[in-house]
Amino acid sequence: MALHFVGFRGDEYTPAVQVFGQPDFIHIGWDRWAKAEVFPGDVAIFATGTAEDEPSAYSYPDIREG
């Protein structure tokens, strides 16, 4: 079982870690690649939306560099 955080961009990250623990995967957005990486038995926590939402037609980058 893996823990995925999806779409976290700001202050919501710290409270989510306090409640759910450190994520195994962080997805910048809900796209077809993120959806393919969430397997049965995994837990996906969304900043907004749900796993039932249609994935974005556009891909998000794997890593955001500062």
mmCIF file of C-alpha atoms in Angstrom:
data_model
loop_
_atom_site.group_PDB
_atom_site.id
_atom_site.type_symbol
_atom_site.label_atom_id
_atom_site.label_comp_id
_atom_site.label_asym_id
_atom_site.label_seq_id
_atom_site.Cartn_x
_atom_site.Cartn_y
_atom_site.Cartn_z
ATOM 1 C CA MET A 1 0.000 0.000 0.000
ATOM 2 C CA ALA A 2 1.317 3.442 -0.949
ATOM 3 C CA LEU A 3 0.196 6.902 0.105
ATOM 4 C CA HIS A 4 -0.200 9.456 -2.707
ATOM 5 C CA PHE A 5 -0.720 13.203 -2.298
ATOM 6 C CA VAL A 6 -2.306 14.826 -5.349
ATOM 7 C CA GLY A 7 -2.465 18.526 -6.161
ATOM 8 C CA PHE A 8 -0.932 19.902 -2.951
ATOM 9 C CA ARG A 9 0.538 23.330 -3.629
ATOM 10 C CA GLY A 10 0.573 25.242 -0.385
ATOM 11 C CA ASP A 11 -0.429 25.318 3.239
ATOM 12 C CA GLU A 12 -2.621 22.213 3.000
ATOM 13 C CA TYR A 13 0.461 19.936 2.793
ATOM 14 C CA THR A 14 1.566 20.222 6.449
ATOM 15 C CA PRO A 15 -1.850 19.395 7.958
ATOM 16 C CA ALA A 16 -2.185 16.453 5.553
ATOM 17 C CA VAL A 17 1.180 15.070 6.701
ATOM 18 C CA GLN A 18 0.118 15.484 10.330
ATOM 19 C CA VAL A 19 -3.063 13.478 9.678
ATOM 20 C CA PHE A 20 -1.909 10.872 7.132
ATOM 21 C CA GLY A 21 1.899 10.783 7.480
ATOM 22 C CA GLN A 22 4.572 11.345 4.858
ATOM 23 C CA PRO A 23 3.438 10.447 1.339
ATOM 24 C CA ASP A 24 5.218 7.822 -0.725
ATOM 25 C CA PHE A 25 4.392 9.754 -3.899
ATOM 26 C CA ILE A 26 3.567 13.391 -4.613
ATOM 27 C CA HIS A 27 1.711 14.168 -7.831
ATOM 28 C CA ILE A 28 1.590 17.829 -8.813
ATOM 29 C CA GLY A 29 -1.777 17.261 -10.491
ATOM 30 C CA TRP A 30 -4.281 14.572 -11.421
ATOM 31 C CA ASP A 31 -3.277 13.476 -14.920
ATOM 32 C CA ARG A 32 -3.314 10.094 -16.653
ATOM 33 C CA TRP A 33 0.189 9.310 -15.354
ATOM 34 C CA ALA A 34 -0.793 9.938 -11.742
ATOM 35 C CA LYS A 35 -3.958 7.886 -12.189
ATOM 36 C CA ALA A 36 -1.909 4.978 -13.607
ATOM 37 C CA GLU A 37 0.397 5.033 -10.554
ATOM 38 C CA VAL A 38 -2.408 4.671 -7.985
ATOM 39 C CA PHE A 39 -2.977 0.935 -7.619
ATOM 40 C CA PRO A 40 -5.782 -0.917 -5.840
ATOM 41 C CA GLY A 41 -5.087 -0.800 -2.114
ATOM 42 C CA ASP A 42 -3.214 2.513 -2.368
ATOM 43 C CA VAL A 43 -4.542 5.633 -0.654
ATOM 44 C CA ALA A 44 -4.731 8.869 -2.665
ATOM 45 C CA ILE A 45 -5.277 12.124 -0.758
ATOM 46 C CA PHE A 46 -6.397 15.045 -2.915
ATOM 47 C CA ALA A 47 -5.952 18.710 -2.049
ATOM 48 C CA THR A 48 -9.094 19.273 -4.136
ATOM 49 C CA GLY A 49 -11.238 16.810 -6.030
ATOM 50 C CA THR A 50 -11.300 13.010 -5.935
ATOM 51 C CA ALA A 51 -9.969 9.987 -7.803
ATOM 52 C CA GLU A 52 -13.327 9.878 -9.587
ATOM 53 C CA ASP A 53 -12.556 13.188 -11.340
ATOM 54 C CA GLU A 54 -11.501 13.000 -14.966
ATOM 55 C CA PRO A 55 -7.694 13.288 -15.206
ATOM 56 C CA SER A 56 -6.316 16.400 -16.875
ATOM 57 C CA ALA A 57 -5.846 16.190 -20.626
ATOM 58 C CA TYR A 58 -2.440 17.791 -20.039
ATOM 59 C CA SER A 59 0.457 16.116 -18.219
ATOM 60 C CA TYR A 60 2.060 17.621 -15.158
ATOM 61 C CA PRO A 61 5.852 17.490 -14.727
ATOM 62 C CA ASP A 62 7.213 14.699 -12.533
ATOM 63 C CA ILE A 63 9.483 17.021 -10.556
ATOM 64 C CA ARG A 64 9.145 20.712 -9.879
ATOM 65 C CA GLU A 65 12.547 22.338 -9.573
ATOM 66 C CA GLY A 66 12.874 25.558 -7.632
#
